[in-house]
Tab-separated table of C-alpha atoms and ligand atoms in Angstrom:
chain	number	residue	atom	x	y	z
N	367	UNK	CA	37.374	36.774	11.299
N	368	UNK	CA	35.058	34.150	10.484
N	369	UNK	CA	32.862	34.558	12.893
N	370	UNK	CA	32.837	38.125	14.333
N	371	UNK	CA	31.448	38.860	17.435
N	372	UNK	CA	30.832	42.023	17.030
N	373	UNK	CA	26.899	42.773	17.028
N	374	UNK	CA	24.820	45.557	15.884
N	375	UNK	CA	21.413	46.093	15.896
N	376	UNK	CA	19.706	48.988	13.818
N	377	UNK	CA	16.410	51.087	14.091
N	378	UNK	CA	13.688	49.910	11.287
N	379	UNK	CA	14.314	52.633	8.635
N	380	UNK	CA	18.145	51.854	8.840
N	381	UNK	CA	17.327	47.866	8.514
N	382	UNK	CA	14.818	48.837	5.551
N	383	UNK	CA	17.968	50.802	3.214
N	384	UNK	CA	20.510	48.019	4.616
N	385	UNK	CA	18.203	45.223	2.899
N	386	UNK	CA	17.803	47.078	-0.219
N	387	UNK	CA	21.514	47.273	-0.613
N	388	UNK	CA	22.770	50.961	0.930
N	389	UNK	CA	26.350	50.256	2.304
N	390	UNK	CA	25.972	53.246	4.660
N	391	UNK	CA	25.027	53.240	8.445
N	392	UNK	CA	24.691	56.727	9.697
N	393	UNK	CA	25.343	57.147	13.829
N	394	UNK	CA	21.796	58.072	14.695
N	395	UNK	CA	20.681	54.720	12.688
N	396	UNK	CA	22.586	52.125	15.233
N	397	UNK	CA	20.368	51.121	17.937
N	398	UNK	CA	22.904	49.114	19.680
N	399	UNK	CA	25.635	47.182	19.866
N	400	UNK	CA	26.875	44.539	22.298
N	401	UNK	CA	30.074	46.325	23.057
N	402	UNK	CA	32.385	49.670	21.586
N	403	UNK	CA	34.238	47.644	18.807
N	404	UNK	CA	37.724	48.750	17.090
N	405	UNK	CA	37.724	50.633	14.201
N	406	UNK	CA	37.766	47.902	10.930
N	407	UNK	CA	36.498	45.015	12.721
N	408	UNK	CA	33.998	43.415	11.012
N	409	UNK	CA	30.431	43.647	12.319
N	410	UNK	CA	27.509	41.707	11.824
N	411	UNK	CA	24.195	42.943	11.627
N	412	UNK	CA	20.949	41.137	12.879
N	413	UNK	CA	17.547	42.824	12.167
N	414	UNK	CA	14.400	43.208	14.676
N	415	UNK	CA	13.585	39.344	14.452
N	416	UNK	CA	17.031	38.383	15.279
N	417	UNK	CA	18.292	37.263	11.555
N	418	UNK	CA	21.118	37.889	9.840
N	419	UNK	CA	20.829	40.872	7.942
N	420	UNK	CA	24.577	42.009	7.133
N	421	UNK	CA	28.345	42.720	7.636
N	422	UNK	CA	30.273	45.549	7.505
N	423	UNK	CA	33.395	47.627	8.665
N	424	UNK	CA	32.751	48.885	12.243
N	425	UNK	CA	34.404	52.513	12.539
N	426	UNK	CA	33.085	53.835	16.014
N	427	UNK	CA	34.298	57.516	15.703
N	428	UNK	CA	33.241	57.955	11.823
N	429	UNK	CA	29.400	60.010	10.719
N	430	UNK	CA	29.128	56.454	9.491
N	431	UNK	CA	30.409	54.074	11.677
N	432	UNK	CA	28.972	51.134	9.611
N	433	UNK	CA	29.756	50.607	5.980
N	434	UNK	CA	28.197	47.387	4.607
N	435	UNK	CA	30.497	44.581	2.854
N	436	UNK	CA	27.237	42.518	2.364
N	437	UNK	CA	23.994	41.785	2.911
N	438	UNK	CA	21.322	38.572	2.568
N	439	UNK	CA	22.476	35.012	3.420
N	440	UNK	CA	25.366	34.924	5.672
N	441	UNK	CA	28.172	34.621	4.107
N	442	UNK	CA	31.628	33.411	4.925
N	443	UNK	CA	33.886	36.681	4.437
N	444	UNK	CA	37.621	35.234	3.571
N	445	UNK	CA	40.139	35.857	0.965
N	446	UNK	CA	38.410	34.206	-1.544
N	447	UNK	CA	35.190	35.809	-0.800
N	448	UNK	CA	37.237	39.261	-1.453
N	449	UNK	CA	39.098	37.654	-4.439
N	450	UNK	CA	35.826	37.039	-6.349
N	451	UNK	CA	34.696	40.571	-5.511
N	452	UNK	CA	37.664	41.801	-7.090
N	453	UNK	CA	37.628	39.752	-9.884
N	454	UNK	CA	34.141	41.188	-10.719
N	455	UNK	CA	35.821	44.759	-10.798
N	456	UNK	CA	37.962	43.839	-12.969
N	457	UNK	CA	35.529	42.006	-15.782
N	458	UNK	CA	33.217	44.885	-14.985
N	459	UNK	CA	35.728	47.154	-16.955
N	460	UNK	CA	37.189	44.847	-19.664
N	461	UNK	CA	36.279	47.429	-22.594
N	462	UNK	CA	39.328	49.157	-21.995
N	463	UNK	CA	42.082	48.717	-24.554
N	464	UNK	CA	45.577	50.170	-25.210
N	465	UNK	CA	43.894	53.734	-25.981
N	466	UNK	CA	42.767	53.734	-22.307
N	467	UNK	CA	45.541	52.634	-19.856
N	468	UNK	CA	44.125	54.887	-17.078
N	469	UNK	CA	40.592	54.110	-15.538
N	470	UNK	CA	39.489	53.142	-12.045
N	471	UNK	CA	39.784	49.391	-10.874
N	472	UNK	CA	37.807	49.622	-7.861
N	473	UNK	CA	35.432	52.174	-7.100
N	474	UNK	CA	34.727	52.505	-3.624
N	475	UNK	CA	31.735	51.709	-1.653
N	476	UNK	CA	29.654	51.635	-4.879
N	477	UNK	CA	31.674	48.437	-5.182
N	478	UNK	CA	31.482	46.691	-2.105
N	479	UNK	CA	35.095	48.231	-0.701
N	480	UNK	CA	33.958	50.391	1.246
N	481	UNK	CA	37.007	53.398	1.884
N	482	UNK	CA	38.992	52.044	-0.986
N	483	UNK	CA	39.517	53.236	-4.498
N	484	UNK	CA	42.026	51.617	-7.010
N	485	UNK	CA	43.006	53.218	-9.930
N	486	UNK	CA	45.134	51.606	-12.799
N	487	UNK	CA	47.804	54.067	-14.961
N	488	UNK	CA	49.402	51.790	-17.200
N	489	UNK	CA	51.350	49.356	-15.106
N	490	UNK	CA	50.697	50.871	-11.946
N	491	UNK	CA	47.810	50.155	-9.617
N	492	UNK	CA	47.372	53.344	-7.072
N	493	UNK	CA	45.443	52.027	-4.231
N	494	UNK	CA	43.759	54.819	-2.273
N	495	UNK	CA	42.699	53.809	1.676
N	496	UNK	CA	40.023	56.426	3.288
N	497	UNK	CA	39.491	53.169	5.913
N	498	UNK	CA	41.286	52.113	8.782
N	499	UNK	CA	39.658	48.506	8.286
N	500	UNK	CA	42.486	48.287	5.305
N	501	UNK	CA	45.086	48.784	6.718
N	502	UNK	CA	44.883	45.772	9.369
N	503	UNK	CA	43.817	44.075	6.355
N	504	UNK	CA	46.793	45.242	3.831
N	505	UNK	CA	48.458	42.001	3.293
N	506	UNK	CA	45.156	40.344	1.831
N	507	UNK	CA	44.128	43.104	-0.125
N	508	UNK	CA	47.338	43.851	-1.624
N	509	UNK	CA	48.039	39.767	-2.630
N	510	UNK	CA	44.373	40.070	-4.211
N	511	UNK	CA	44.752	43.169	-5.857
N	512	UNK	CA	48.044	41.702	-7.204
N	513	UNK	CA	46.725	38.445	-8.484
N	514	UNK	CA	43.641	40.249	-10.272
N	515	UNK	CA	44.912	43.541	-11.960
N	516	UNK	CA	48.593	42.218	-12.417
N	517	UNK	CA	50.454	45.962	-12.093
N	518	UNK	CA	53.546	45.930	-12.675
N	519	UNK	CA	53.975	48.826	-9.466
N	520	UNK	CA	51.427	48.899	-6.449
N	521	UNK	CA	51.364	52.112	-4.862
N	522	UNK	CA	49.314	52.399	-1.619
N	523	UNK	CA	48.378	55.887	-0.135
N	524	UNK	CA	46.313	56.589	2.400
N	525	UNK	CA	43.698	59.632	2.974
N	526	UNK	CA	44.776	62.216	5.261
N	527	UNK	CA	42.848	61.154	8.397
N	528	UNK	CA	44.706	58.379	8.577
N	529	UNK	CA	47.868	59.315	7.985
N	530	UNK	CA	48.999	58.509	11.347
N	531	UNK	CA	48.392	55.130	11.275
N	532	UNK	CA	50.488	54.315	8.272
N	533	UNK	CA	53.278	55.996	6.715
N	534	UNK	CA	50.946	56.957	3.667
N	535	UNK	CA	53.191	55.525	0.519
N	536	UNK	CA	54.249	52.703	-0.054
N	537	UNK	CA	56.001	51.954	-3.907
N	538	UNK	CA	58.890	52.093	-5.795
N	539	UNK	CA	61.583	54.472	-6.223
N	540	UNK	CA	61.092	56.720	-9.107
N	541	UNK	CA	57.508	55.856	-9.406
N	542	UNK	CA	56.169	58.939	-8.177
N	543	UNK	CA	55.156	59.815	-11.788
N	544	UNK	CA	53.319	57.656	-14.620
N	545	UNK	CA	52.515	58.472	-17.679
N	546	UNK	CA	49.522	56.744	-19.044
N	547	UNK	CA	46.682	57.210	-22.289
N	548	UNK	CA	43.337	58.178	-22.399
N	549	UNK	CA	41.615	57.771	-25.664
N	550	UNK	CA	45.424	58.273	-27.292
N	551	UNK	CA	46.405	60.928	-25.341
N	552	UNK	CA	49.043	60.735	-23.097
N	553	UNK	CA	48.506	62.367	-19.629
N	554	UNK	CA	51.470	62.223	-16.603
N	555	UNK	CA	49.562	60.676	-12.954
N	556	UNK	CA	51.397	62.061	-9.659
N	557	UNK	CA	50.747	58.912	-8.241
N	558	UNK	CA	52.649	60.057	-4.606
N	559	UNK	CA	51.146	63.055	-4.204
N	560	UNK	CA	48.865	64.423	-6.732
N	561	UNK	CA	45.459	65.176	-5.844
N	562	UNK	CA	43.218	61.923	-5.473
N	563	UNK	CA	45.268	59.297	-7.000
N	564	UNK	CA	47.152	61.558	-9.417
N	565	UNK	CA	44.128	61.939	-11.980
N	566	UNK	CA	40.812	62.836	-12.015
N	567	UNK	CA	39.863	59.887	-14.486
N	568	UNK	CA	36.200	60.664	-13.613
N	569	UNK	CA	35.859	63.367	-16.069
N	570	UNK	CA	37.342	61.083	-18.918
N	571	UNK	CA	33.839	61.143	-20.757
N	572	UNK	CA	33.140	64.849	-20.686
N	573	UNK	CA	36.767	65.518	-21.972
N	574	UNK	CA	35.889	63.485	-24.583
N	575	UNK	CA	32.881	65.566	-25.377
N	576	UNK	CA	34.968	68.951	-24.798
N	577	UNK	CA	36.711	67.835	-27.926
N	578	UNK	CA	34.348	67.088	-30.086
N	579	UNK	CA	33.025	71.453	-29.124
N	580	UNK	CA	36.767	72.937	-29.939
N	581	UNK	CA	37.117	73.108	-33.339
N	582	UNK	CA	37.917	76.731	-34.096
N	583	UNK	CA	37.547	77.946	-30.587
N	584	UNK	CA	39.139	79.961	-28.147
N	585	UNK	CA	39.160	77.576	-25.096
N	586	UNK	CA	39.057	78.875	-21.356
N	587	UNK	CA	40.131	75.674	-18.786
N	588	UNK	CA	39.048	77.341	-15.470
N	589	UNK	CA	40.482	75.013	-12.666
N	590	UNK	CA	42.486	73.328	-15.608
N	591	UNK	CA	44.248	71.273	-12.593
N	592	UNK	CA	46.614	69.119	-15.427
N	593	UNK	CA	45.033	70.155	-18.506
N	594	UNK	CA	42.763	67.330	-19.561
N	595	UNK	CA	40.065	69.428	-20.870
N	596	UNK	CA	42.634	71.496	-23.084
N	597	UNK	CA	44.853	68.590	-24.475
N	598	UNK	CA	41.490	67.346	-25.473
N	599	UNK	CA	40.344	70.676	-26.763
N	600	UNK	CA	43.708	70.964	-28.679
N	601	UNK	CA	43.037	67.962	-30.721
N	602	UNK	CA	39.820	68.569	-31.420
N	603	UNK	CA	40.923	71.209	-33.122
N	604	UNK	CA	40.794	74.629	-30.707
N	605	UNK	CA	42.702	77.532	-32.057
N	606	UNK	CA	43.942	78.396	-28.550
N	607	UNK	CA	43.645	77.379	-24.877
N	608	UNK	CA	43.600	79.015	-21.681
N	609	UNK	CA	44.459	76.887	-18.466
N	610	UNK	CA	43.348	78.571	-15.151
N	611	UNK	CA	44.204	77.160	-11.904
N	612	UNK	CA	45.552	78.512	-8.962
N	613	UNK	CA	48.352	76.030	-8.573
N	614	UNK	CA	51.927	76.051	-9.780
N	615	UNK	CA	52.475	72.557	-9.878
N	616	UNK	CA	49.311	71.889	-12.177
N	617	UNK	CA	49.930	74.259	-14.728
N	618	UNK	CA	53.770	72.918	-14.756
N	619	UNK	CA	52.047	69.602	-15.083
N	620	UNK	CA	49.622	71.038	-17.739
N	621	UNK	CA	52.713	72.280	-19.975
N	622	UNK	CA	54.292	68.539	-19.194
N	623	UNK	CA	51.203	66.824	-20.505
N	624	UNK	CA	51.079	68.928	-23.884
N	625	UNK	CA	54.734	67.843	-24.480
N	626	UNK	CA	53.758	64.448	-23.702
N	627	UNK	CA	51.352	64.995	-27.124
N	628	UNK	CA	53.308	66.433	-29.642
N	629	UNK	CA	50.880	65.559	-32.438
N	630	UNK	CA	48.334	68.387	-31.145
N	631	UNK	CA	49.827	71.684	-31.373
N	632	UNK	CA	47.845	74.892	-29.880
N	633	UNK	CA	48.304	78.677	-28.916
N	634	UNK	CA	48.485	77.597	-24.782
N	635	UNK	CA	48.445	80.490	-22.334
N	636	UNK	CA	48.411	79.461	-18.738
N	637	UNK	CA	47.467	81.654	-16.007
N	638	UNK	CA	47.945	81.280	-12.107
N	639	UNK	CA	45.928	82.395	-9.858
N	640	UNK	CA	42.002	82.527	-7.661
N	641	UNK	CA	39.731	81.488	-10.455
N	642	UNK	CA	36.888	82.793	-8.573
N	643	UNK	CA	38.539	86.245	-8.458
N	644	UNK	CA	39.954	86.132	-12.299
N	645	UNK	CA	36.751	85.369	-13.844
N	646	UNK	CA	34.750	88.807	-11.707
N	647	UNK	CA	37.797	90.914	-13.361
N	648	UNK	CA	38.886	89.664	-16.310
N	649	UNK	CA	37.794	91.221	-19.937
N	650	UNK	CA	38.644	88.235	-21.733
N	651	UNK	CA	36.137	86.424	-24.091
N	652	UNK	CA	36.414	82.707	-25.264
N	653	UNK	CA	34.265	80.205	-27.458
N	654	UNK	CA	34.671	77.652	-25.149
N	655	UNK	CA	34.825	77.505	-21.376
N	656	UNK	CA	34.994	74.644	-19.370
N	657	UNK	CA	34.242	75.495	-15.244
N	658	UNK	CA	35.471	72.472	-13.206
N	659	UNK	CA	35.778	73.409	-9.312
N	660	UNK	CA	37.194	71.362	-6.583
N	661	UNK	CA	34.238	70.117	-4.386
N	662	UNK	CA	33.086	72.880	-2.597
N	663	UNK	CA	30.672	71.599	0.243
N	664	UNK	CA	32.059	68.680	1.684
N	665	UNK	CA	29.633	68.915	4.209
N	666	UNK	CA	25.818	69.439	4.205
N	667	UNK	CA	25.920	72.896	5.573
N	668	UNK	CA	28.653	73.801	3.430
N	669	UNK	CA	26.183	73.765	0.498
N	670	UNK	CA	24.630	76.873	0.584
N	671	UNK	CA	27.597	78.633	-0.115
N	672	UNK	CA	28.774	76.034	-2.707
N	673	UNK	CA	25.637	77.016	-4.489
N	674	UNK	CA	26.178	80.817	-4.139
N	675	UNK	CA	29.603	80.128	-5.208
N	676	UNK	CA	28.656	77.960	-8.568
N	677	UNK	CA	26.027	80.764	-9.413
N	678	UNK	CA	28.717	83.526	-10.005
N	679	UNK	CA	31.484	81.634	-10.905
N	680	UNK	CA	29.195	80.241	-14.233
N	681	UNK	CA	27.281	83.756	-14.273
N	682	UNK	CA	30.998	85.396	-15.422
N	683	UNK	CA	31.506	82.852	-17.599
N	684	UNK	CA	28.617	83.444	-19.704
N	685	UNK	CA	29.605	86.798	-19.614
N	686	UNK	CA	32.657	85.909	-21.072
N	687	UNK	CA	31.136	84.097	-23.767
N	688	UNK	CA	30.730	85.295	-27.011
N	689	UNK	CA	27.421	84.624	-29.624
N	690	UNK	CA	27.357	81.123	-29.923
N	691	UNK	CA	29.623	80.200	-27.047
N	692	UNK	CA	29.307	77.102	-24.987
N	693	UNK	CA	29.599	76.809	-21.641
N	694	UNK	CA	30.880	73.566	-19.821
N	695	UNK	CA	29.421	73.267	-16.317
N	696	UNK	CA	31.352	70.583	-13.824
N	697	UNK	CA	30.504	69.918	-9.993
N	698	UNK	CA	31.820	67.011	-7.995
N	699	UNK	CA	30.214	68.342	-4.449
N	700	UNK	CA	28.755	65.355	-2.964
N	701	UNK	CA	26.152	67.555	-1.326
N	702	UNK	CA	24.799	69.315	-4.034
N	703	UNK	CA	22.762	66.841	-6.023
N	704	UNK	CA	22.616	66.641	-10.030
N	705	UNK	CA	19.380	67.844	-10.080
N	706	UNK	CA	19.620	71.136	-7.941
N	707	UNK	CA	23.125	72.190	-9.894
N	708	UNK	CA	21.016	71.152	-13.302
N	709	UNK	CA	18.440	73.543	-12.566
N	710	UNK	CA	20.789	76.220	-11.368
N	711	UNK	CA	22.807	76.316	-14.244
N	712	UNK	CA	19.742	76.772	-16.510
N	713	UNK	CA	18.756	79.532	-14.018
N	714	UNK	CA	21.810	81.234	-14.581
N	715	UNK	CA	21.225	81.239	-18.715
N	716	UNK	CA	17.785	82.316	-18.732
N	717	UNK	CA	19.293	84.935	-16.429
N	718	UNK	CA	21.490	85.797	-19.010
N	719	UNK	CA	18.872	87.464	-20.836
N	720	UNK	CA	20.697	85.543	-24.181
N	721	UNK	CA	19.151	83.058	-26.255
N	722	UNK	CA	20.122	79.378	-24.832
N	723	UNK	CA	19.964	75.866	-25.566
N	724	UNK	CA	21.179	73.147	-23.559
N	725	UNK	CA	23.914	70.502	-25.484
N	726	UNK	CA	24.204	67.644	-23.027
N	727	UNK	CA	24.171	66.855	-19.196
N	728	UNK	CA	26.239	64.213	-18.031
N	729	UNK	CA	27.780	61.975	-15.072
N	730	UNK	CA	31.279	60.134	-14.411
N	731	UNK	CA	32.710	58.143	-16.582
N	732	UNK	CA	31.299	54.139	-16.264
N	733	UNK	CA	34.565	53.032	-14.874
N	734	UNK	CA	32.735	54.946	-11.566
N	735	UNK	CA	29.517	53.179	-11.203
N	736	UNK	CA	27.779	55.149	-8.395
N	737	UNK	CA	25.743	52.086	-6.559
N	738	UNK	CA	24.203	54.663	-4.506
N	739	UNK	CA	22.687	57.724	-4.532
N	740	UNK	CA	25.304	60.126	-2.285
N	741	UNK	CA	28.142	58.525	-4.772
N	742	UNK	CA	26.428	60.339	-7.533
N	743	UNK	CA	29.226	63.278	-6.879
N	744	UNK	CA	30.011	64.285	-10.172
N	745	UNK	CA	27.847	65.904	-12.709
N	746	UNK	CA	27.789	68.413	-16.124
N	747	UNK	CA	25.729	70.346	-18.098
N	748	UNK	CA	26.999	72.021	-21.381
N	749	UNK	CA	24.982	75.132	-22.537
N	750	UNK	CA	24.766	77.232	-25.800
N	751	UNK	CA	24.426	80.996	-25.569
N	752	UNK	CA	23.594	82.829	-28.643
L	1157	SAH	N1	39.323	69.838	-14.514
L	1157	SAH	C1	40.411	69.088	-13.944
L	1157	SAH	C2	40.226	68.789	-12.470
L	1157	SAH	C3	40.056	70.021	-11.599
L	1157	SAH	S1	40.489	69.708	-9.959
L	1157	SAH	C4	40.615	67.807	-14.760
L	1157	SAH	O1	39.765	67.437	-15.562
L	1157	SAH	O2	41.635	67.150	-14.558
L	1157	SAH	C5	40.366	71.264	-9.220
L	1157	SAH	C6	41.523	72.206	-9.501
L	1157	SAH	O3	41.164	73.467	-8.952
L	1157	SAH	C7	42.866	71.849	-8.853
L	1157	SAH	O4	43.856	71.798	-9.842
L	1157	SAH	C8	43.157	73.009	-7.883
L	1157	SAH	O5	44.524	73.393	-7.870
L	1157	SAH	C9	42.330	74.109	-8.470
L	1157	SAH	N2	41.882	75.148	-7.544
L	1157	SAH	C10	41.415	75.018	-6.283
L	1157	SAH	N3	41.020	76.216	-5.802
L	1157	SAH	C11	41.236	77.129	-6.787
L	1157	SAH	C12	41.003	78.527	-6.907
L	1157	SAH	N4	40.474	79.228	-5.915
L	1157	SAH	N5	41.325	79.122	-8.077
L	1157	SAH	C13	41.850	78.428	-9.096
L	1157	SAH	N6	42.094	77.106	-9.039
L	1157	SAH	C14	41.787	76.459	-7.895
């Protein structure tokens, strides 16, 4: 591993982003290399003048078969190269305290692991592979990740495409569930197989602000997955709360997660079924609704329907609104930058025809530093409507 001999050159635009610090390598930016490579070998990089430039995971059949480690002086790439790395993850986040036992470790490419995501519930560490260079490298990682986040329980899954390299879960008996706190509240993680890691610890901030809007309000959760947003709501003080998803198992783990806080009592209605399809028809109207979608272009040309979709979806929901109503605007599609869903979302109050005033917009939480600009997935805009 030391020294790799697996060479890539790129074209000048792709050498340009790779020295400012972009860990992705599209396909149409590799110029050459000196022969196919496996997928997760290492590669090394050397620019137009023959230098070293960088070294990354190799992945022949991915969009981006190139996902930089690091970049500058060479650098010898070893277990305690990766130690170090992870070491800085963990002092990155050292604000949390016993309020907070759930919050991403690792995040990702934005982090310099590229294809892995580790995310801490209490004494469990959930370790997420969307690489194939992590598997072949599982015994290092996992010793590292054990040394410098001390769980308790390690639970490694891996994504979907690679399921058939790997038997996908690897833990303890009887850990499928944790239960964990997020500013106080307690919150149940599938850890096996819940959606992502069993969270979605990104929106932690925005929850936070969803409380502080309840008091006295009718509260509409649409794609409530767990019920985040409404426990939240509920303690700050909402005087009922709708959860909306289309899944069985979330709104069973919704009603779980308000036993889990017995403290914060609340009128809860849950209702199962197409969100998109609920919010055309229904007659209801709420204080308070909070639109949080799964992604819905995963792909580039995916995104003109996402937008299409977001439009109506947050049109009926103003509609829904009474005077003085605020809406709660999430997307986490990759492809649909802040900026575009920003200006949509005013759009679609001005469209309104109602007075408006925008509360907030907002981003993940900071335990998901985006180092890049196509990891800026998840944004929010809350709006007024008089
Ligand atoms: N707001 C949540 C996360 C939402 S994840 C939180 O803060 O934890 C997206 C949710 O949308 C999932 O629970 C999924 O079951 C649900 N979902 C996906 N498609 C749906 C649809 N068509 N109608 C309703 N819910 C849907």
């Amino acid at each position: 591993m030391a020294n790799p001999s697996l060479k890539i050159r790129l074209f000048p635009r792709a050498e340009t982003t790779v020295r400012a610090g972009h860990p992705w390598v599209f396909a149409e930016s590799v110029k050459s290399t000196n022969r196919p490579g496996e997928p997760g070998e290492l590669a090394v990089v050397y620019d137009r003048r023959d230098r070293f430039l960088a070294v990354g995971f190799w992945d022949p059949e991915s969009p981006i078969p190139l996902r930089i480690i690091h970049s500058g002086a060479p650098e010898k790439i070893d277990r305690g190269w990766w130690l170090d790395r992870a070491r800085a993850c963990r002092d990155r986040r050292s604000g949390f305290g016993p309020d907070t036992t759930g919050y991403r470790c690792i995040n990702g490419d934005s982090e310099g692991f590229p294809g892995l995501v580790a995310d801490r519930y209490d004494d469990t560490l959930v370790v997420k592979l969307y690489s194939a260079a992590w598997v072949s490298r599982w015994a290092e990682i996992e010793s590292i990740l054990r040394e410098v986040f001390e769980p308790r329980y390690l639970v490694r899954r891996v994504a979907r495409n690679l399921a058939d390299l790997d038997e996908g879960f690897v833990g303890q008996a009887g850990q499928e569930v944790v239960v964990f706190s997020e500013n106080g509240l307690r919150f149940e993680a599938a850890v096996r197989h819940g959606q992502k890691t069993g969270f979605f610890l990104d929106q932690r901030d925005n929850r936070a602000r969803v409380e502080q809007l309840a008091e006295g309000r009718d509260v509409l959760n649409v794609f409530s997955f767990s019920g985040g947003f409404s426990v939240y709501a509920a303690r700050g003080g909402a005087s009922s709360v709708t959860d909306l998803d289309i899944s069985a198992h979330a709104l069973e783990s919704a009603g779980r997660n308000f036993e889990l806080n017995p403290e914060v009592s609340v009128k809860r209605e849950a209702v199962q079924a197409d969100a998109f399809a609920w919010m055309a028809e229904t007659t209801g109207r709420w204080d308070l609704i909070v639109t949080d979608p799964p992604s819905l272009a995963k792909r580039e040309r995916e995104k003109a329907g996402a937008l299409k979709a977001y439009r109506k979806l947050n049109a009926d929901a103003i509609r829904h609104l009474r005077p003085g109503g605020v809406l709660v605007a999430a997307s986490c599609s990759a492809h649909v930058r802040a900026a575009e869903f920003l200006a949509l979302m005013r759009e679609e109050a001005r469209r309104s025809g109602r007075p408006w005033r925008e509360l907030w917009t907002s981003g993940h939480a900071a335990d998901h530093p985006p180092g890049f600009a196509e990891a800026e997935y998840l944004k929010a805009i809350a709006i007024e409507l008089g």
